[in-house]
Coordinates of C-alpha atoms and ligand atoms in Angstrom, one line a residue:
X1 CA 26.1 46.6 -15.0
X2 CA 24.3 49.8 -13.7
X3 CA 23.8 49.3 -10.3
X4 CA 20.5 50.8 -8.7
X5 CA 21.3 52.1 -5.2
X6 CA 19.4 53.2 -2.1
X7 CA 20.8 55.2 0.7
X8 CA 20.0 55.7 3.9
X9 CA 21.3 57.7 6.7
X10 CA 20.4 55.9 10.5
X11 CA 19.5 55.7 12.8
X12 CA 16.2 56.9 12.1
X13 CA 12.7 55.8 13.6
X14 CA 9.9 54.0 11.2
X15 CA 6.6 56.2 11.9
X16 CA 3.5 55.7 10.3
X17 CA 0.6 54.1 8.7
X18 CA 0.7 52.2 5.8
X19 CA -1.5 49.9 3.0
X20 CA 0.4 47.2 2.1
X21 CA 0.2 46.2 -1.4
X22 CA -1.1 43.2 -3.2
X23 CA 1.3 40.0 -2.6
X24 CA 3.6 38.7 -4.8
X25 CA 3.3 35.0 -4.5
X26 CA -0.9 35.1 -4.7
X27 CA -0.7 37.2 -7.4
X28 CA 1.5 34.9 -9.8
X29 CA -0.4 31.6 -9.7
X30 CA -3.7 33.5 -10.0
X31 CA -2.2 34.9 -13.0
X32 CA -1.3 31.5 -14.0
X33 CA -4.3 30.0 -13.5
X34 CA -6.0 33.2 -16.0
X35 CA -5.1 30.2 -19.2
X36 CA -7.3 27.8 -17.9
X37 CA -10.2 30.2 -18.3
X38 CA -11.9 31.9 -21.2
X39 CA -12.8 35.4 -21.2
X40 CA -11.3 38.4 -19.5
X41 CA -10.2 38.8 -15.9
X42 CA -10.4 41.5 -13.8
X43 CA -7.2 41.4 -10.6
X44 CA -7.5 43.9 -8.5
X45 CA -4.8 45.2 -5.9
X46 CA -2.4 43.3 -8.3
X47 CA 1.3 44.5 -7.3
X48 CA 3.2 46.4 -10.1
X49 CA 6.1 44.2 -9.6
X50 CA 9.0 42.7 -12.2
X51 CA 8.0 39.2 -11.5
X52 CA 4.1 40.6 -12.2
X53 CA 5.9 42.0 -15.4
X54 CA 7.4 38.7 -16.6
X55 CA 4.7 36.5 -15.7
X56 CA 2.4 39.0 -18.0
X57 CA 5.1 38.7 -21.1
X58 CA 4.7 35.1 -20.9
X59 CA 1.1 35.2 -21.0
X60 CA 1.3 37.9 -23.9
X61 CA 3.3 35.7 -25.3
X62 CA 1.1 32.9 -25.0
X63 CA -1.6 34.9 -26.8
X64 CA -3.3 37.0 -24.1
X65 CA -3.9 40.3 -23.9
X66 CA -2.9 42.3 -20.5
X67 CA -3.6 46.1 -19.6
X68 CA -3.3 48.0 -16.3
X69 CA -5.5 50.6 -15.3
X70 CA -4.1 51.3 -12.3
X71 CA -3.1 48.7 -10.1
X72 CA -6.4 46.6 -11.6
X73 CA -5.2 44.7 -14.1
X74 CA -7.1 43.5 -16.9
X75 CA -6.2 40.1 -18.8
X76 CA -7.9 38.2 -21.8
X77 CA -7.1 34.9 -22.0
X78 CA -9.4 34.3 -25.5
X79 CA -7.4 34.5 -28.2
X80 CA -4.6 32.1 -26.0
X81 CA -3.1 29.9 -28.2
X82 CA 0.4 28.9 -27.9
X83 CA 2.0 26.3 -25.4
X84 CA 5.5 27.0 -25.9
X85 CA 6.8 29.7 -23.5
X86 CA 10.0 31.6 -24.5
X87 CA 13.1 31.9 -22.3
X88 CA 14.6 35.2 -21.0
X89 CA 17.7 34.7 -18.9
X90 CA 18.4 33.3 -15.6
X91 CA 16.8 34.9 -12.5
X92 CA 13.1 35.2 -14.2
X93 CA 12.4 31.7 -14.8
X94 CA 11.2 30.6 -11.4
X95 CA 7.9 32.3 -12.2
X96 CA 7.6 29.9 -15.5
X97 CA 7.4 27.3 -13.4
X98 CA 3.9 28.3 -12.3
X99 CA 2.8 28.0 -16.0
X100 CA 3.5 24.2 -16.1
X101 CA 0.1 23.1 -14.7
X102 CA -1.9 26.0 -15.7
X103 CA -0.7 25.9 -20.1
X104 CA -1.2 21.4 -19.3
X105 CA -4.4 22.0 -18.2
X106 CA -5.7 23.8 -20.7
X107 CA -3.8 22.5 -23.5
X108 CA -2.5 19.4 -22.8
X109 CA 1.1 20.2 -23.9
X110 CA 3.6 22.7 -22.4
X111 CA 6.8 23.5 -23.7
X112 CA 8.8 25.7 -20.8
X113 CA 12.7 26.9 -20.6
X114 CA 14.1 24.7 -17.6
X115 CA 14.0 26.5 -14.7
X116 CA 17.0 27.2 -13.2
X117 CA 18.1 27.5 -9.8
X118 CA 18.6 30.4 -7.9
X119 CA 20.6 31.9 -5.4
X120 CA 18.2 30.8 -2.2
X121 CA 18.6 27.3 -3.7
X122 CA 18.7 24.6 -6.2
X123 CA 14.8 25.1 -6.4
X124 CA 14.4 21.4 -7.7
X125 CA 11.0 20.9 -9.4
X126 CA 11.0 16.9 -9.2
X127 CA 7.5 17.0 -6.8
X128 CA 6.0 19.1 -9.5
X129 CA 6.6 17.1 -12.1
X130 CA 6.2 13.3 -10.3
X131 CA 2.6 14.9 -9.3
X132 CA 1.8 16.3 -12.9
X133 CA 3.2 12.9 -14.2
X134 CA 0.3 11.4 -11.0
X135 CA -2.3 13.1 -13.3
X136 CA -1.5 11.0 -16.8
X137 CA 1.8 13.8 -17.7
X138 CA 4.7 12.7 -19.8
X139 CA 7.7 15.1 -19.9
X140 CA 10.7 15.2 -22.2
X141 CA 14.1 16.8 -20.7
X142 CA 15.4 18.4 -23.7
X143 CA 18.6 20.8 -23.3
X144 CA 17.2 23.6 -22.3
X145 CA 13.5 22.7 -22.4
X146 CA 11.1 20.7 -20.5
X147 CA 8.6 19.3 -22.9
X148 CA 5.1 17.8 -21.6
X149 CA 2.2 16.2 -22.7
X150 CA -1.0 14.8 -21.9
X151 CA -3.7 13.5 -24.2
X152 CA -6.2 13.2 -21.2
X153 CA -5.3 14.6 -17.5
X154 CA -6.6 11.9 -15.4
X155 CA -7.9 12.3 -11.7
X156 CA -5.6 10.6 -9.4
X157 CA -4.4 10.5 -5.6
X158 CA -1.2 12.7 -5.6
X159 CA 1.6 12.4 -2.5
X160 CA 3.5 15.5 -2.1
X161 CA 6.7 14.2 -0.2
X162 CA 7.3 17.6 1.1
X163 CA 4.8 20.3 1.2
X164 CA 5.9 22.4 -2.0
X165 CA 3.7 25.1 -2.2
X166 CA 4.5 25.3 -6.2
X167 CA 4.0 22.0 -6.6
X168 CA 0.8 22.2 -4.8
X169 CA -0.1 24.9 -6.8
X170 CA 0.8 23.0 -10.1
X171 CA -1.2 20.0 -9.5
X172 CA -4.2 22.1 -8.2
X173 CA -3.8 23.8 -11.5
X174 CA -3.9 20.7 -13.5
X175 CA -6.4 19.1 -12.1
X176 CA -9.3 21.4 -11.7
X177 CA -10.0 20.9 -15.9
X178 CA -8.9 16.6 -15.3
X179 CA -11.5 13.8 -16.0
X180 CA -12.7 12.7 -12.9
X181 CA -11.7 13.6 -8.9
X182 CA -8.1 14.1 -7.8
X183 CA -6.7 14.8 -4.0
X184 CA -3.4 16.0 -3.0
X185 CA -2.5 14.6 0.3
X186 CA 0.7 16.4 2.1
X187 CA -0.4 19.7 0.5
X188 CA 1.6 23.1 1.3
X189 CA -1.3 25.1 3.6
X190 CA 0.4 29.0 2.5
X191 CA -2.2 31.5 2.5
X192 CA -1.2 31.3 -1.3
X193 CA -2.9 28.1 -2.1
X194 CA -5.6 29.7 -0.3
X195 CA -5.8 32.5 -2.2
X196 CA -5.6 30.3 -5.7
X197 CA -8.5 27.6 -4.4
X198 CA -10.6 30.7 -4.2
X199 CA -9.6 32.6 -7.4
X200 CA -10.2 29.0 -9.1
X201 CA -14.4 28.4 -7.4
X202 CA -14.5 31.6 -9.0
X203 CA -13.7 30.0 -12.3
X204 CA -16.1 27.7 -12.0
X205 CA -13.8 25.1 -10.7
X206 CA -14.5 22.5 -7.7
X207 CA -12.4 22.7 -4.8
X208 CA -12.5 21.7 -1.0
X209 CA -9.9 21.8 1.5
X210 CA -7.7 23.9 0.3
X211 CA -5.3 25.4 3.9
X212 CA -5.1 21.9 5.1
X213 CA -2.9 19.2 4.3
X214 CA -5.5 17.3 1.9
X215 CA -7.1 19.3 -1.0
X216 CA -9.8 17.7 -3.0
X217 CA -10.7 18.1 -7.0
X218 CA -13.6 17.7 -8.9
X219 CA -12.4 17.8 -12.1
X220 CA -15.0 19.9 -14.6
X221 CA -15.4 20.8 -18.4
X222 CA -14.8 24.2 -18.4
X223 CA -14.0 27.2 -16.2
X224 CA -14.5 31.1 -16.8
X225 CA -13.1 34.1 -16.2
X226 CA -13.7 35.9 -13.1
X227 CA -13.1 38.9 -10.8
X228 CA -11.0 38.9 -8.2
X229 CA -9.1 41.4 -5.2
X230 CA -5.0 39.9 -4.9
X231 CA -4.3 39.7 -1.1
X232 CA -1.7 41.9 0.6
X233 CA 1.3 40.9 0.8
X234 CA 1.7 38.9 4.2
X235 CA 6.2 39.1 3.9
X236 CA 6.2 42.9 2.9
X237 CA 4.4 43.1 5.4
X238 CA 6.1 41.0 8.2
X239 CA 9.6 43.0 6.5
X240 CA 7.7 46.6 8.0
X241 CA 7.4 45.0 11.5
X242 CA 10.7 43.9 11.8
X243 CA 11.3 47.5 10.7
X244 CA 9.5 49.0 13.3
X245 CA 10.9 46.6 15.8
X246 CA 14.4 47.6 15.1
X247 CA 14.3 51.1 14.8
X248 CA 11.9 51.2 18.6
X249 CA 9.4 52.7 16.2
X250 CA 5.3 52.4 16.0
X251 CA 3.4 51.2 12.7
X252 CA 0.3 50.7 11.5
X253 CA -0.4 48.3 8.3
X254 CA -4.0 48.3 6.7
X255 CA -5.1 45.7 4.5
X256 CA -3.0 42.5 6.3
X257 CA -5.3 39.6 6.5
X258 CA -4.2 38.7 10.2
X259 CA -4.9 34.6 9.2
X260 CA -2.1 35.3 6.5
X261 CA 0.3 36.0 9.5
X262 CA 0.7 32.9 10.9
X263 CA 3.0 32.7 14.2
X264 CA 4.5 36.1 13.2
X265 CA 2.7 38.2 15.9
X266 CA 3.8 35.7 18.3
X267 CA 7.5 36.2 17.6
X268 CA 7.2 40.0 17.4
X269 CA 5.6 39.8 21.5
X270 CA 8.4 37.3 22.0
X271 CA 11.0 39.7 21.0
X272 CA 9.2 43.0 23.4
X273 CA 7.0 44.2 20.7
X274 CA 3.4 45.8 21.4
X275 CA 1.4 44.1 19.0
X276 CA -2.7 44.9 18.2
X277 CA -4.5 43.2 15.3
X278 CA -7.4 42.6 14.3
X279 CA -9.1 40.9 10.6
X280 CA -7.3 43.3 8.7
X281 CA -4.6 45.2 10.3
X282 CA -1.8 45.2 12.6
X283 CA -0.3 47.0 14.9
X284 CA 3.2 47.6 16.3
X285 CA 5.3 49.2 19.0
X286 CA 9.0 49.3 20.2
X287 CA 9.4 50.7 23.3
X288 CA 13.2 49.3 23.8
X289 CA 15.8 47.1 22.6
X290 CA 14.5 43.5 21.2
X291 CA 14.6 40.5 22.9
X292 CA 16.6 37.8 21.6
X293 CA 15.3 34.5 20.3
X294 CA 16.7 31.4 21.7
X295 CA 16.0 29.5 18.9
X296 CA 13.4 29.7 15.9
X297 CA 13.5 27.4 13.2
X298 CA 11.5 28.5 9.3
X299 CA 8.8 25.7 8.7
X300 CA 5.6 25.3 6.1
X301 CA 2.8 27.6 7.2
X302 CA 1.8 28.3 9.7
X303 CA 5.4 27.8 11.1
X304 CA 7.6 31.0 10.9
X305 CA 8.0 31.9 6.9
X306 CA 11.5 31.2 5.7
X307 CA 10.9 34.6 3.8
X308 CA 11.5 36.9 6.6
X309 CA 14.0 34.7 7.9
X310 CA 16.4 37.6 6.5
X311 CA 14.6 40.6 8.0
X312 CA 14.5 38.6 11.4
X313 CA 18.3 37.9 11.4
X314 CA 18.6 41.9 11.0
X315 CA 16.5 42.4 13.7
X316 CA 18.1 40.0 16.1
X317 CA 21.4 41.6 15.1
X318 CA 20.1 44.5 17.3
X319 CA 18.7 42.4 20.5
X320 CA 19.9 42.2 24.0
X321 CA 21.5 39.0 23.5
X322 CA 22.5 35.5 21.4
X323 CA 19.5 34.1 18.9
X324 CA 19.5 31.1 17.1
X325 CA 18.0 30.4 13.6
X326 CA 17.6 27.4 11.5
X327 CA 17.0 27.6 7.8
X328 CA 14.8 24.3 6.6
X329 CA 13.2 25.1 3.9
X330 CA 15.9 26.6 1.8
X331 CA 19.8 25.2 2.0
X332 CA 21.2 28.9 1.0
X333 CA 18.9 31.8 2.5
X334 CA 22.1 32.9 4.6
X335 CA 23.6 35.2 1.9
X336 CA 22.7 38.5 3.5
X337 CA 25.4 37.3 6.8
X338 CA 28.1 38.3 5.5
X339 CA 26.3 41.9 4.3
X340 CA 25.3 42.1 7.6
X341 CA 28.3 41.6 9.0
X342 CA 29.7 44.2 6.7
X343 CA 27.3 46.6 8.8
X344 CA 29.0 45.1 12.1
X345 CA 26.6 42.6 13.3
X346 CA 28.2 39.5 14.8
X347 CA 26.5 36.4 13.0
X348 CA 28.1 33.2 12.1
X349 CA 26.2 30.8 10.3
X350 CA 27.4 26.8 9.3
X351 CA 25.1 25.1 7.1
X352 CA 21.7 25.4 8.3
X353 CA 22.3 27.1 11.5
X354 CA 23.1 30.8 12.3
X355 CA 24.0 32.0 15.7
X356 CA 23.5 36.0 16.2
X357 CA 25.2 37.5 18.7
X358 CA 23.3 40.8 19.7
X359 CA 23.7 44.5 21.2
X360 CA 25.7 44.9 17.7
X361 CA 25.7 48.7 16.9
X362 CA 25.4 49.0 13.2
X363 CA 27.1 51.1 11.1
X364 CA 26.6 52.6 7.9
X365 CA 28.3 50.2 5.3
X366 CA 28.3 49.7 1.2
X367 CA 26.7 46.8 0.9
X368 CA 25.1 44.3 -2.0
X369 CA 21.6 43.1 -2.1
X370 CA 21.8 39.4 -3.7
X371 CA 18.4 38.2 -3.1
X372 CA 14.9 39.4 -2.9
X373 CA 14.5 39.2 0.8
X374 CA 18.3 39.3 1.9
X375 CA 17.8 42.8 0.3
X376 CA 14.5 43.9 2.0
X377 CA 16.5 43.0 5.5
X378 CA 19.4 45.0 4.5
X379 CA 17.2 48.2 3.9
X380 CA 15.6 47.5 7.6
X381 CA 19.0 47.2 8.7
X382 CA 20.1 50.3 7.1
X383 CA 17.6 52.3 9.1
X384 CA 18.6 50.7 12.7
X385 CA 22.7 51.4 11.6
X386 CA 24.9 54.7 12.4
X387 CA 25.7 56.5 9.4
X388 CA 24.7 56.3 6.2
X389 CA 24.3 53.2 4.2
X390 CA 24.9 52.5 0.2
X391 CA 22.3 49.2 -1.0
X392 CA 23.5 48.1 -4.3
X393 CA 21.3 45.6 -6.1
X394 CA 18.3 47.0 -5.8
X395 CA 16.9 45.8 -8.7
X396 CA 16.8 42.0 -6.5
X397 CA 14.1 43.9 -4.2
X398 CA 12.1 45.6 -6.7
X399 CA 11.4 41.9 -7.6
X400 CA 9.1 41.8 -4.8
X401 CA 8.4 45.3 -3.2
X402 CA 6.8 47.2 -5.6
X403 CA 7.4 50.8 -4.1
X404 CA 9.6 50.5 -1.4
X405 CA 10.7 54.3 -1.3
X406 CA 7.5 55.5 -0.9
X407 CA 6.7 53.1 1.6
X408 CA 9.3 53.6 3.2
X409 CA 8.7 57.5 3.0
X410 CA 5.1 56.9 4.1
X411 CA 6.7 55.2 7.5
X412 CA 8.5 58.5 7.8
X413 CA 12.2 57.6 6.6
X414 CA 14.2 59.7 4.5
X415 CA 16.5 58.2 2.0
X416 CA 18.2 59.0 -1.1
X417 CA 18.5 56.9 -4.7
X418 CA 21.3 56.9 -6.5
X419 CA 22.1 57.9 -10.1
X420 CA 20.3 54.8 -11.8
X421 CA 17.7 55.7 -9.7
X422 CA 16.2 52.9 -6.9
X423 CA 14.8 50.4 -9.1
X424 CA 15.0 49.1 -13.0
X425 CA 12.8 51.8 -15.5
X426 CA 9.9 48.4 -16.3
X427 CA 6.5 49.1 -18.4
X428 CA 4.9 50.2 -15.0
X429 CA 7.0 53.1 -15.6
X430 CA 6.3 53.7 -18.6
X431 CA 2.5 54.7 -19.3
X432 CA 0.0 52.4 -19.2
X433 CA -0.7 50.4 -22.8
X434 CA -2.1 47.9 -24.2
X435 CA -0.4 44.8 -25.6
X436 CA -1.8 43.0 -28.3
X437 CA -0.6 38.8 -29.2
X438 CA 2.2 39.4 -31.1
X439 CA 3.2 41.6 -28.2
X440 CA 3.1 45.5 -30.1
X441 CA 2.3 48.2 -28.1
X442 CA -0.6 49.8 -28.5
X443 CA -1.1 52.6 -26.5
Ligands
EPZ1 C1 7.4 29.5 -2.9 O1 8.5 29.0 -3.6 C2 7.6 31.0 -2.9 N1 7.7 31.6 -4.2 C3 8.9 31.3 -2.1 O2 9.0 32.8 -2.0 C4 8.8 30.8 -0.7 O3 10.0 31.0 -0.1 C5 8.5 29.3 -0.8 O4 7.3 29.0 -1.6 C6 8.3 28.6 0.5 O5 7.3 29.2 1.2 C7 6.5 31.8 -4.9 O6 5.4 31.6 -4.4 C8 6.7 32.4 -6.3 P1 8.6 25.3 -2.3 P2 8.5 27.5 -4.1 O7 8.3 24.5 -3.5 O8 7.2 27.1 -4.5 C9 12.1 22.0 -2.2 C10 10.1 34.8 -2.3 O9 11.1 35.3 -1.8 N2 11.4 21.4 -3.4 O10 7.6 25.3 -1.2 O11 9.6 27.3 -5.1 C11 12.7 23.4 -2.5 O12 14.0 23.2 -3.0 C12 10.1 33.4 -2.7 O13 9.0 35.4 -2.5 C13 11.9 20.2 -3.9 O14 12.8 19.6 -3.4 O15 8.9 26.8 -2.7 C14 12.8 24.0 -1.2 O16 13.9 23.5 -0.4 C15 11.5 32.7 -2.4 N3 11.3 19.7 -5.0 C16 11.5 23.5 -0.5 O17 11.1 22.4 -1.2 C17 10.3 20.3 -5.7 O18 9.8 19.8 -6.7 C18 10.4 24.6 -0.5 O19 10.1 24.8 -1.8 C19 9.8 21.6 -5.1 C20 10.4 22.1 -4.0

């Protein structure tokens, strides 16, 4: 397969300001939850991402119609009519999964390709569907398809043994058009779920608590569409710092809701940052080599996100000394070690834990991005290493960062693709157009 590569020659120093686009993980359920309204949205500050991409097939599919103009994006959910959502190959489905409350709600039957694993994890979806099943669900496990129906979704009291911020977001989903009141107890408390409670008041629908562990549904009749601005993107963002922190450099991010950060800031003073924010943005510094971390575990916001567990481990790979990381939330998010070791940092990892041995030089390497974030960290590696380095697999992080070369051009690095170009050609490329139900092109 065509690979598409990014190089980059280090050591070089991230400089700049920068607006950080809309966030991947808000902007998917709130598409999502577009079925269980009639009429036609308005997202703005939507990333132009592949996952965006995929999610808006799957909703052409269904029977909506979904145009860009610019990074708004416009989507009509009137004409929606079909519950069965087509398959496309491994690595795309996780985003399906977001549907399964959503299409439920709104048509009380779903017919979605099982969704596989992926390389992170198994990605299980039993808490989804025991909460789903909570709300008066029945699902089939065909082959390859997950069949579910509900003549009338109930209100009910749902236990999330873990807090799964999908299946959170699934049950939210499903019971905001139920008969009667519902409340999640154990809820995920991601700026995500956040983000969705609001889209959905928007709607019409009748939410409270939505950031703590116990959300509360009023089930209603009907919702509408609405209007709405995607937040920024609170890991692309937290990738720049570690960035910054790694290359001694000084950055500026615009449009970070600081609430969406968590503990982040905290760990960037632990490790010798200089760190200024304020609502919206944040600032950074590096004056010298980062600190080590004795020991930082990934929990459930607001606890340190398990997504820039990669970029961290890059960054500690450059500090004055031995860090330790444990992985909770997912049981393989260390795939980017042995990258990074490719590169000459000292890391060993054994199951959950990974011990990283500072005051590594990097060097310029070849190495393969496999995952989403393992990728992003590389690339922030690649800028703190001697000598130039190949990423291959760069399609994995255009999942996710919608232009990373000219962000990363906009924080002053220079970098090269190579002949496939840095990420997949995808209909962003392409000029804008209009797609109709049976998915033409109109342009
Ligand atoms: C969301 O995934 C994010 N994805 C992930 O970001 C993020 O890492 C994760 O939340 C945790 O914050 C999107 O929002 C699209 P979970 P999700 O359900 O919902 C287990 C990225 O890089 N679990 O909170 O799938 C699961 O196996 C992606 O942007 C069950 O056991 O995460 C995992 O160990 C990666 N049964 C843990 O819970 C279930 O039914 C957390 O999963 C569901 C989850």
């Amino acid at each position: 397969m065509d690979r598409n590569e990014l190089y980059i020659k280090g050591p070089q120093r991230m400089q700049g300001e920068l607006l950080i686009q809309g966030s991947k993980n808000a902007a998917l359920p709130i598409l999502a939850a577009t079925i269980l309204g009639e009429g036609i949205f308005i997202l703005h500050h939507c990333p132009k991402i592949s996952d965006v991409e995929h999610m808006l097939e799957l909703l052409v599919d269904a029977g909506c119609r979904a145009y860009w103009e610019g990074h708004m994006l416009i989507v009509d959910t009137r004409e929606l009519r079909n519950y069965r959502v087509k398959g496309d190959g491994a690595g795309k489905m996780r985003s399906t999964v977001t549907l399964l409350g959503s299409i439920l709600g709104r048509m009380h039957q779903v017919e979605i390709p099982y969704p596989g694993g992926c390389t992170i994890g198994k990605r299980p979806i039993d808490l989804h569907l025991r909460g789903l099943e909570q709300l008066g669900a029945v699902f089939e496990h065909q082959e390859h398809t997950l069949v579910g129906k509900a003549a009338i979704l109930h209100g009910a009291s749902v236990y999330l043994d873990f807090p799964s911020v999908g299946a959170t977001e699934n049950v939210l989903l499903a019971a905001v058009l139920a008969e009667g009141s519902t409340v999640i107890h154990g809820a995920a408390m991601e700026p995500e779920i956040v983000e969705l409670a609001s889209f959905l008041r928007k709607m019409g629908a009748k939410i409270l608590g939505e950031g703590t562990p116990v959300i509360s549904i009023e089930g209603v009749k009907r919702l509408h569409a609405a209007e709405y601005i995607v937040p920024s993107d609170r890991i692309v963002a937290g990738t720049y710092l570690f960035g910054a922190l790694m290359t001694r450099g000084e950055v500026r991010l615009l449009h970070v809701p600081l609430a969406h950060l968590g503990n982040l800031p905290g760990v960037l003073e632990q490790m010798g940052a200089v760190v200024e924010a304020k609502e919206d943005w944040i600032y950074v510094r590096m004056d010298h080599q980062c600190r080590p971390i004795p020991y930082l575990v990934t929990a459930p916001f607001p606890g340190f996100p398990t997504d820039l567990q990669s970029a961290l481990m890059a960054a500690l790979s450059t500090a004055s000394g031995i860090s330790f990381i444990e992985e909770k939330i997912f049981e393989a998010r260390f795939q980017v070690v042995e990258e990074l070791q490719k590169m000459g940092a000292s890391i060993t990892s054994e199951e959950s834990f990974a011990l990283i041995d500072g005051d590594a030089r990097l060097r310029g390497a070849k190495v393969e991005a496999k995952e989403l974030r393992g990728g992003a960290a590389l690339i922030m590696a690649a800028l703190a290493a001697e000598g130039e380095t190949c990423i291959q697999g760069m399609e994995y992080v255009c999942r996710g960062y919608e232009d990373i070369n000219e962000d990363l051009k906009k924080l002053g690095i220079k970098k090269r693709c190579g002949e496939q170009g840095c990420c997949p050609k995808t209909a962003f490329t392409e000029e804008t157009h209009v797609r109709t139900g049976n998915n033409e092109e109109v342009s």
